[in-house]
Amino acid sequence: MARRKRADFERATRSKKGSCRRRRRRRRRRRRRKKKKEDEEEKEKEEKEKEEKEEKEKEEEEEEEEGGKLRKKGLRTQVEKKMGDEKEKWKRETLIIRDNTRNFREFYSIVTVKLFQRLRKKVISQTSINVYKNHLIYSATSMWKTAEQ
């Protein structure tokens, strides 16, 4: 009798989680659901990324087409404007240097040093550096010659 009462009491106070097998099954189901959900989220992210890439490519193509049209019309693109601004800035700098130097050799050395300081800031290929250097040094020499006349 006492044994039976004890068993009833233990059954009543025992945790309601159920058997070990049931717990394992529940855990498996939870893991599967969680994994399924994560996989779906990953797929959605990948799809969104693909769509964004496609949209960017389309926009770039449209911009290139528009850029071509703008050049035909005679309007400058942002890059061309920036290059023009760079050239103007360089002209101003070289004019100041020219006014403060005595002879061409001194002027030329200062200009080349300034030029390489500017080029170091930009990340561009060696060929474009050479083209840029030649153009700007040529413009500097022509400035000096015009000042002499």
GROMACS .gro file of N, CA and C in nm:
model
  447
    1MET      N    1   0.082  -0.119   0.000
    1MET     CA    2   0.000   0.000   0.000
    1MET      C    3   0.087   0.126   0.000
    2ALA      N    4   0.185   0.125   0.089
    2ALA     CA    5   0.274   0.243   0.097
    2ALA      C    6   0.355   0.257  -0.030
    3ARG      N    7   0.393   0.141  -0.086
    3ARG     CA    8   0.471   0.144  -0.210
    3ARG      C    9   0.388   0.206  -0.322
    4ARG      N   10   0.261   0.169  -0.330
    4ARG     CA   11   0.172   0.221  -0.433
    4ARG      C   12   0.155   0.373  -0.418
    5LYS      N   13   0.134   0.419  -0.296
    5LYS     CA   14   0.120   0.563  -0.271
    5LYS      C   15   0.245   0.638  -0.316
    6ARG      N   16   0.361   0.579  -0.284
    6ARG     CA   17   0.489   0.641  -0.321
    6ARG      C   18   0.500   0.654  -0.473
    7ALA      N   19   0.461   0.546  -0.545
    7ALA     CA   20   0.468   0.546  -0.692
    7ALA      C   21   0.375   0.652  -0.750
    8ASP      N   22   0.255   0.664  -0.696
    8ASP     CA   23   0.160   0.765  -0.743
    8ASP      C   24   0.215   0.905  -0.720
    9PHE      N   25   0.276   0.926  -0.604
    9PHE     CA   26   0.333   1.057  -0.572
    9PHE      C   27   0.445   1.093  -0.669
   10GLU      N   28   0.534   0.994  -0.696
   10GLU     CA   29   0.646   1.019  -0.791
   10GLU      C   30   0.594   1.051  -0.930
   11ARG      N   31   0.491   0.977  -0.973
   11ARG     CA   32   0.434   1.001  -1.105
   11ARG      C   33   0.376   1.142  -1.115
   12ALA      N   34   0.312   1.184  -1.010
   12ALA     CA   35   0.249   1.315  -1.007
   12ALA      C   36   0.352   1.427  -1.007
   13THR      N   37   0.464   1.408  -0.937
   13THR     CA   38   0.564   1.515  -0.924
   13THR      C   39   0.672   1.511  -1.032
   14ARG      N   40   0.678   1.402  -1.109
   14ARG     CA   41   0.780   1.390  -1.213
   14ARG      C   42   0.760   1.496  -1.322
   15SER      N   43   0.870   1.535  -1.386
   15SER     CA   44   0.860   1.636  -1.493
   15SER      C   45   0.778   1.582  -1.608
   16LYS      N   46   0.706   1.668  -1.674
   16LYS     CA   47   0.608   1.626  -1.775
   16LYS      C   48   0.670   1.617  -1.916
   17LYS      N   49   0.801   1.607  -1.927
   17LYS     CA   50   0.866   1.609  -2.058
   17LYS      C   51   0.842   1.479  -2.136
   18GLY      N   52   0.818   1.372  -2.070
   18GLY     CA   53   0.794   1.247  -2.139
   18GLY      C   54   0.919   1.164  -2.147
   19SER      N   55   0.912   1.055  -2.221
   19SER     CA   56   1.024   0.961  -2.226
   19SER      C   57   1.141   1.018  -2.306
   20CYS      N   58   1.253   0.954  -2.289
   20CYS     CA   59   1.375   0.997  -2.358
   20CYS      C   60   1.357   0.990  -2.510
   21ARG      N   61   1.290   0.886  -2.556
   21ARG     CA   62   1.269   0.869  -2.699
   21ARG      C   63   1.186   0.983  -2.755
   22ARG      N   64   1.081   1.019  -2.681
   22ARG     CA   65   0.996   1.130  -2.724
   22ARG      C   66   1.077   1.260  -2.731
   23ARG      N   67   1.161   1.283  -2.629
   23ARG     CA   68   1.244   1.404  -2.628
   23ARG      C   69   1.336   1.408  -2.748
   24ARG      N   70   1.399   1.295  -2.777
   24ARG     CA   71   1.488   1.289  -2.893
   24ARG      C   72   1.413   1.321  -3.022
   25ARG      N   73   1.294   1.262  -3.037
   25ARG     CA   74   1.214   1.289  -3.156
   25ARG      C   75   1.181   1.437  -3.170
   26ARG      N   76   1.142   1.496  -3.058
   26ARG     CA   77   1.110   1.639  -3.060
   26ARG      C   78   1.230   1.721  -3.101
   27ARG      N   79   1.346   1.690  -3.043
   27ARG     CA   80   1.469   1.763  -3.079
   27ARG      C   81   1.498   1.751  -3.228
   28ARG      N   82   1.486   1.628  -3.279
   28ARG     CA   83   1.511   1.607  -3.423
   28ARG      C   84   1.417   1.693  -3.507
   29ARG      N   85   1.288   1.689  -3.470
   29ARG     CA   86   1.191   1.769  -3.545
   29ARG      C   87   1.228   1.917  -3.541
   30ARG      N   88   1.262   1.968  -3.422
   30ARG     CA   89   1.300   2.109  -3.407
   30ARG      C   90   1.419   2.142  -3.496
   31ARG      N   91   1.521   2.054  -3.490
   31ARG     CA   92   1.642   2.078  -3.573
   31ARG      C   93   1.607   2.082  -3.720
   32ARG      N   94   1.524   1.984  -3.764
   32ARG     CA   95   1.485   1.979  -3.905
   32ARG      C   96   1.412   2.106  -3.946
   33ARG      N   97   1.315   2.149  -3.862
   33ARG     CA   98   1.241   2.272  -3.893
   33ARG      C   99   1.334   2.392  -3.902
   34LYS      N  100   1.425   2.401  -3.804
   34LYS     CA  101   1.520   2.513  -3.799
   34LYS      C  102   1.608   2.514  -3.924
   35LYS      N  103   1.660   2.395  -3.960
   35LYS     CA  104   1.748   2.385  -4.077
   35LYS      C  105   1.671   2.421  -4.204
   36LYS      N  106   1.549   2.373  -4.215
   36LYS     CA  107   1.466   2.402  -4.331
   36LYS      C  108   1.445   2.553  -4.344
   37LYS      N  109   1.415   2.616  -4.232
   37LYS     CA  110   1.391   2.760  -4.230
   37LYS      C  111   1.517   2.836  -4.273
   38GLU      N  112   1.634   2.795  -4.219
   38GLU     CA  113   1.761   2.859  -4.255
   38GLU      C  114   1.791   2.843  -4.403
   39ASP      N  115   1.767   2.722  -4.457
   39ASP     CA  116   1.790   2.697  -4.599
   39ASP      C  117   1.702   2.788  -4.686
   40GLU      N  118   1.576   2.802  -4.646
   40GLU     CA  119   1.486   2.889  -4.722
   40GLU      C  120   1.534   3.034  -4.718
   41GLU      N  121   1.578   3.078  -4.600
   41GLU     CA  122   1.629   3.215  -4.588
   41GLU      C  123   1.751   3.237  -4.676
   42GLU      N  124   1.842   3.138  -4.678
   42GLU     CA  125   1.962   3.148  -4.762
   42GLU      C  126   1.924   3.157  -4.909
   43LYS      N  127   1.830   3.073  -4.951
   43LYS     CA  128   1.786   3.076  -5.091
   43LYS      C  129   1.728   3.213  -5.126
   44GLU      N  130   1.647   3.270  -5.036
   44GLU     CA  131   1.589   3.402  -5.060
   44GLU      C  132   1.697   3.508  -5.073
   45LYS      N  133   1.798   3.502  -4.984
   45LYS     CA  134   1.909   3.598  -4.990
   45LYS      C  135   1.982   3.588  -5.123
   46GLU      N  136   2.012   3.463  -5.164
   46GLU     CA  137   2.083   3.443  -5.291
   46GLU      C  138   2.002   3.498  -5.408
   47GLU      N  139   1.870   3.473  -5.407
   47GLU     CA  140   1.785   3.524  -5.513
   47GLU      C  141   1.787   3.676  -5.516
   48LYS      N  142   1.779   3.738  -5.398
   48LYS     CA  143   1.782   3.885  -5.391
   48LYS      C  144   1.914   3.938  -5.446
   49GLU      N  145   2.026   3.873  -5.407
   49GLU     CA  146   2.157   3.917  -5.455
   49GLU      C  147   2.165   3.907  -5.607
   50LYS      N  148   2.116   3.795  -5.662
   50LYS     CA  149   2.117   3.778  -5.807
   50LYS      C  150   2.036   3.890  -5.874
   51GLU      N  151   1.918   3.918  -5.820
   51GLU     CA  152   1.834   4.023  -5.877
   51GLU      C  153   1.903   4.159  -5.872
   52GLU      N  154   1.967   4.188  -5.758
   52GLU     CA  155   2.038   4.315  -5.743
   52GLU      C  156   2.152   4.327  -5.844
   53LYS      N  157   2.227   4.217  -5.862
   53LYS     CA  158   2.337   4.218  -5.960
   53LYS      C  159   2.284   4.245  -6.100
   54GLU      N  160   2.175   4.177  -6.135
   54GLU     CA  161   2.116   4.196  -6.268
   54GLU      C  162   2.072   4.341  -6.287
   55GLU      N  163   2.008   4.398  -6.183
   55GLU     CA  164   1.963   4.537  -6.191
   55GLU      C  165   2.081   4.631  -6.209
   56LYS      N  166   2.189   4.608  -6.133
   56LYS     CA  167   2.308   4.693  -6.145
   56LYS      C  168   2.365   4.686  -6.286
   57GLU      N  169   2.374   4.562  -6.340
   57GLU     CA  170   2.428   4.546  -6.475
   57GLU      C  171   2.343   4.621  -6.577
   58LYS      N  172   2.210   4.610  -6.562
   58LYS     CA  173   2.121   4.680  -6.654
   58LYS      C  174   2.141   4.831  -6.643
   59GLU      N  175   2.151   4.881  -6.519
   59GLU     CA  176   2.172   5.024  -6.499
   59GLU      C  177   2.304   5.071  -6.561
   60GLU      N  178   2.410   4.989  -6.542
   60GLU     CA  179   2.539   5.025  -6.599
   60GLU      C  180   2.532   5.032  -6.751
   61GLU      N  181   2.465   4.932  -6.811
   61GLU     CA  182   2.450   4.931  -6.956
   61GLU      C  183   2.375   5.056  -7.002
   62GLU      N  184   2.267   5.089  -6.930
   62GLU     CA  185   2.189   5.208  -6.966
   62GLU      C  186   2.274   5.335  -6.953
   63GLU      N  187   2.353   5.341  -6.844
   63GLU     CA  188   2.439   5.458  -6.824
   63GLU      C  189   2.542   5.470  -6.937
   64GLU      N  190   2.597   5.354  -6.977
   64GLU     CA  191   2.695   5.357  -7.087
   64GLU      C  192   2.631   5.409  -7.215
   65GLU      N  193   2.508   5.360  -7.240
   65GLU     CA  194   2.437   5.408  -7.360
   65GLU      C  195   2.410   5.557  -7.349
   66GLU      N  196   2.364   5.601  -7.230
   66GLU     CA  197   2.338   5.743  -7.210
   66GLU      C  198   2.466   5.824  -7.221
   67GLY      N  199   2.576   5.768  -7.167
   67GLY     CA  200   2.706   5.836  -7.176
   67GLY      C  201   2.745   5.859  -7.320
   68GLY      N  202   2.725   5.758  -7.404
   68GLY     CA  203   2.753   5.772  -7.547
   68GLY      C  204   2.669   5.881  -7.610
   69LYS      N  205   2.541   5.885  -7.573
   69LYS     CA  206   2.452   5.988  -7.626
   69LYS      C  207   2.496   6.126  -7.581
   70LEU      N  208   2.534   6.135  -7.452
   70LEU     CA  209   2.576   6.265  -7.399
   70LEU      C  210   2.700   6.316  -7.471
   71ARG      N  211   2.793   6.227  -7.497
   71ARG     CA  212   2.916   6.269  -7.567
   71ARG      C  213   2.882   6.318  -7.707
   72LYS      N  214   2.787   6.249  -7.773
   72LYS     CA  215   2.749   6.291  -7.907
   72LYS      C  216   2.687   6.431  -7.903
   73LYS      N  217   2.608   6.456  -7.799
   73LYS     CA  218   2.544   6.587  -7.786
   73LYS      C  219   2.644   6.695  -7.746
   74GLY      N  220   2.757   6.654  -7.688
   74GLY     CA  221   2.857   6.752  -7.647
   74GLY      C  222   2.856   6.777  -7.497
   75LEU      N  223   2.773   6.706  -7.423
   75LEU     CA  224   2.771   6.723  -7.278
   75LEU      C  225   2.875   6.630  -7.216
   76ARG      N  226   2.935   6.675  -7.107
   76ARG     CA  227   3.041   6.595  -7.046
   76ARG      C  228   2.985   6.505  -6.937
   77THR      N  229   3.044   6.386  -6.925
   77THR     CA  230   3.006   6.296  -6.817
   77THR      C  231   3.079   6.336  -6.690
   78GLN      N  232   3.045   6.271  -6.580
   78GLN     CA  233   3.107   6.306  -6.451
   78GLN      C  234   3.257   6.285  -6.453
   79VAL      N  235   3.301   6.174  -6.513
   79VAL     CA  236   3.445   6.145  -6.517
   79VAL      C  237   3.518   6.252  -6.594
   80GLU      N  238   3.463   6.288  -6.708
   80GLU     CA  239   3.526   6.392  -6.790
   80GLU      C  240   3.528   6.524  -6.715
   81LYS      N  241   3.421   6.556  -6.641
   81LYS     CA  242   3.419   6.679  -6.562
   81LYS      C  243   3.528   6.676  -6.458
   82LYS      N  244   3.540   6.560  -6.391
   82LYS     CA  245   3.641   6.547  -6.286
   82LYS      C  246   3.780   6.566  -6.344
   83MET      N  247   3.806   6.502  -6.460
   83MET     CA  248   3.937   6.517  -6.524
   83MET      C  249   3.961   6.664  -6.560
   84GLY      N  250   3.859   6.732  -6.610
   84GLY     CA  251   3.871   6.873  -6.643
   84GLY      C  252   3.905   6.955  -6.520
   85ASP      N  253   3.838   6.925  -6.409
   85ASP     CA  254   3.865   6.995  -6.282
   85ASP      C  255   4.008   6.971  -6.237
   86GLU      N  256   4.053   6.845  -6.252
   86GLU     CA  257   4.191   6.811  -6.214
   86GLU      C  258   4.289   6.895  -6.296
   87LYS      N  259   4.263   6.905  -6.425
   87LYS     CA  260   4.352   6.981  -6.512
   87LYS      C  261   4.355   7.129  -6.474
   88GLU      N  262   4.238   7.183  -6.443
   88GLU     CA  263   4.230   7.324  -6.401
   88GLU      C  264   4.309   7.346  -6.273
   89LYS      N  265   4.290   7.253  -6.178
   89LYS     CA  266   4.360   7.262  -6.050
   89LYS      C  267   4.512   7.256  -6.073
   90TRP      N  268   4.552   7.164  -6.160
   90TRP     CA  269   4.695   7.149  -6.192
   90TRP      C  270   4.749   7.277  -6.255
   91LYS      N  271   4.670   7.337  -6.344
   91LYS     CA  272   4.713   7.462  -6.407
   91LYS      C  273   4.737   7.571  -6.304
   92ARG      N  274   4.641   7.583  -6.211
   92ARG     CA  275   4.656   7.684  -6.105
   92ARG      C  276   4.782   7.660  -6.023
   93GLU      N  277   4.803   7.533  -5.985
   93GLU     CA  278   4.922   7.499  -5.905
   93GLU      C  279   5.051   7.531  -5.981
   94THR      N  280   5.055   7.493  -6.108
   94THR     CA  281   5.178   7.517  -6.186
   94THR      C  282   5.202   7.667  -6.207
   95LEU      N  283   5.094   7.743  -6.222
   95LEU     CA  284   5.111   7.888  -6.236
   95LEU      C  285   5.174   7.948  -6.111
   96ILE      N  286   5.129   7.902  -5.995
   96ILE     CA  287   5.185   7.952  -5.868
   96ILE      C  288   5.332   7.914  -5.858
   97ILE      N  289   5.362   7.789  -5.892
   97ILE     CA  290   5.502   7.742  -5.887
   97ILE      C  291   5.588   7.824  -5.984
   98ARG      N  292   5.533   7.846  -6.105
   98ARG     CA  293   5.607   7.921  -6.206
   98ARG      C  294   5.642   8.062  -6.157
   99ASP      N  295   5.546   8.123  -6.089
   99ASP     CA  296   5.570   8.260  -6.040
   99ASP      C  297   5.676   8.264  -5.931
  100ASN      N  298   5.690   8.153  -5.858
  100ASN     CA  299   5.783   8.153  -5.745
  100ASN      C  300   5.921   8.091  -5.776
  101THR      N  301   5.946   8.052  -5.901
  101THR     CA  302   6.077   7.993  -5.934
  101THR      C  303   6.156   8.085  -6.024
  102ARG      N  304   6.289   8.066  -6.022
  102ARG     CA  305   6.379   8.152  -6.098
  102ARG      C  306   6.403   8.101  -6.240
  103ASN      N  307   6.433   7.971  -6.254
  103ASN     CA  308   6.462   7.918  -6.388
  103ASN      C  309   6.380   7.792  -6.417
  104PHE      N  310   6.385   7.750  -6.543
  104PHE     CA  311   6.303   7.638  -6.587
  104PHE      C  312   6.340   7.508  -6.519
  105ARG      N  313   6.469   7.484  -6.499
  105ARG     CA  314   6.514   7.359  -6.437
  105ARG      C  315   6.452   7.343  -6.297
  106GLU      N  316   6.456   7.447  -6.218
  106GLU     CA  317   6.398   7.444  -6.083
  106GLU      C  318   6.246   7.420  -6.091
  107PHE      N  319   6.185   7.495  -6.181
  107PHE     CA  320   6.040   7.483  -6.202
  107PHE      C  321   6.002   7.339  -6.240
  108TYR      N  322   6.076   7.283  -6.337
  108TYR     CA  323   6.049   7.148  -6.387
  108TYR      C  324   6.064   7.044  -6.276
  109SER      N  325   6.168   7.056  -6.195
  109SER     CA  326   6.189   6.959  -6.087
  109SER      C  327   6.077   6.967  -5.984
  110ILE      N  328   6.036   7.087  -5.948
  110ILE     CA  329   5.926   7.103  -5.852
  110ILE      C  330   5.797   7.044  -5.908
  111VAL      N  331   5.772   7.072  -6.035
  111VAL     CA  332   5.649   7.023  -6.099
  111VAL      C  333   5.646   6.870  -6.102
  112THR      N  334   5.759   6.808  -6.137
  112THR     CA  335   5.761   6.662  -6.142
  112THR      C  336   5.740   6.601  -6.004
  113VAL      N  337   5.800   6.659  -5.903
  113VAL     CA  338   5.781   6.608  -5.766
  113VAL      C  339   5.633   6.618  -5.726
  114LYS      N  340   5.573   6.734  -5.752
  114LYS     CA  341   5.431   6.755  -5.721
  114LYS      C  342   5.345   6.652  -5.794
  115LEU      N  343   5.380   6.632  -5.921
  115LEU     CA  344   5.303   6.540  -6.003
  115LEU      C  345   5.306   6.399  -5.944
  116PHE      N  346   5.426   6.353  -5.907
  116PHE     CA  347   5.435   6.218  -5.852
  116PHE      C  348   5.366   6.207  -5.716
  117GLN      N  349   5.364   6.315  -5.640
  117GLN     CA  350   5.289   6.313  -5.513
  117GLN      C  351   5.140   6.294  -5.542
  118ARG      N  352   5.093   6.361  -5.644
  118ARG     CA  353   4.951   6.348  -5.680
  118ARG      C  354   4.919   6.210  -5.733
  119LEU      N  355   5.010   6.156  -5.815
  119LEU     CA  356   4.985   6.025  -5.875
  119LEU      C  357   4.990   5.913  -5.772
  120ARG      N  358   5.068   5.932  -5.668
  120ARG     CA  359   5.079   5.830  -5.563
  120ARG      C  360   4.944   5.810  -5.493
  121LYS      N  361   4.865   5.916  -5.485
  121LYS     CA  362   4.735   5.908  -5.419
  121LYS      C  363   4.635   5.827  -5.500
  122LYS      N  364   4.650   5.830  -5.631
  122LYS     CA  365   4.558   5.758  -5.718
  122LYS      C  366   4.609   5.616  -5.743
  123VAL      N  367   4.515   5.525  -5.764
  123VAL     CA  368   4.553   5.388  -5.798
  123VAL      C  369   4.523   5.369  -5.947
  124ILE      N  370   4.625   5.388  -6.029
  124ILE     CA  371   4.608   5.373  -6.173
  124ILE      C  372   4.725   5.296  -6.231
  125SER      N  373   4.707   5.246  -6.352
  125SER     CA  374   4.810   5.163  -6.413
  125SER      C  375   4.931   5.246  -6.455
  126GLN      N  376   5.042   5.179  -6.480
  126GLN     CA  377   5.166   5.248  -6.515
  126GLN      C  378   5.154   5.324  -6.646
  127THR      N  379   5.086   5.264  -6.744
  127THR     CA  380   5.072   5.332  -6.874
  127THR      C  381   4.995   5.462  -6.859
  128SER      N  382   4.886   5.459  -6.781
  128SER     CA  383   4.810   5.584  -6.765
  128SER      C  384   4.891   5.686  -6.685
  129ILE      N  385   4.977   5.639  -6.593
  129ILE     CA  386   5.064   5.731  -6.520
  129ILE      C  387   5.157   5.800  -6.619
  130ASN      N  388   5.215   5.722  -6.710
  130ASN     CA  389   5.307   5.779  -6.810
  130ASN      C  390   5.235   5.882  -6.898
  131VAL      N  391   5.115   5.847  -6.943
  131VAL     CA  392   5.039   5.938  -7.029
  131VAL      C  393   5.008   6.067  -6.952
  132TYR      N  394   4.960   6.050  -6.830
  132TYR     CA  395   4.926   6.163  -6.743
  132TYR      C  396   5.048   6.252  -6.720
  133LYS      N  397   5.160   6.184  -6.688
  133LYS     CA  398   5.285   6.256  -6.660
  133LYS      C  399   5.328   6.335  -6.783
  134ASN      N  400   5.330   6.269  -6.897
  134ASN     CA  401   5.374   6.337  -7.019
  134ASN      C  402   5.286   6.457  -7.050
  135HIS      N  403   5.156   6.438  -7.037
  135HIS     CA  404   5.063   6.546  -7.068
  135HIS      C  405   5.085   6.665  -6.975
  136LEU      N  406   5.091   6.636  -6.845
  136LEU     CA  407   5.100   6.746  -6.748
  136LEU      C  408   5.236   6.815  -6.751
  137ILE      N  409   5.342   6.737  -6.774
  137ILE     CA  410   5.475   6.799  -6.783
  137ILE      C  411   5.484   6.883  -6.911
  138TYR      N  412   5.423   6.833  -7.017
  138TYR     CA  413   5.420   6.910  -7.141
  138TYR      C  414   5.348   7.043  -7.118
  139SER      N  415   5.232   7.034  -7.047
  139SER     CA  416   5.156   7.157  -7.020
  139SER      C  417   5.239   7.252  -6.932
  140ALA      N  418   5.317   7.195  -6.838
  140ALA     CA  419   5.400   7.280  -6.752
  140ALA      C  420   5.508   7.350  -6.833
  141THR      N  421   5.573   7.278  -6.926
  141THR     CA  422   5.678   7.339  -7.008
  141THR      C  423   5.619   7.448  -7.098
  142SER      N  424   5.502   7.419  -7.154
  142SER     CA  425   5.440   7.520  -7.241
  142SER      C  426   5.404   7.645  -7.160
  143MET      N  427   5.362   7.624  -7.034
  143MET     CA  428   5.332   7.739  -6.948
  143MET      C  429   5.456   7.823  -6.924
  144TRP      N  430   5.566   7.755  -6.898
  144TRP     CA  431   5.691   7.828  -6.870
  144TRP      C  432   5.732   7.908  -6.994
  145LYS      N  433   5.718   7.845  -7.110
  145LYS     CA  434   5.758   7.912  -7.234
  145LYS      C  435   5.670   8.033  -7.262
  146THR      N  436   5.541   8.020  -7.235
  146THR     CA  437   5.451   8.135  -7.258
  146THR      C  438   5.482   8.249  -7.162
  147ALA      N  439   5.525   8.213  -7.042
  147ALA     CA  440   5.560   8.316  -6.943
  147ALA      C  441   5.686   8.391  -6.986
  148GLU      N  442   5.779   8.319  -7.050
  148GLU     CA  443   5.904   8.382  -7.094
  148GLU      C  444   5.880   8.482  -7.205
  149GLN      N  445   5.784   8.456  -7.290
  149GLN     CA  446   5.761   8.541  -7.407
  149GLN      C  447   5.702   8.675  -7.374
   0.00000   0.00000   0.00000
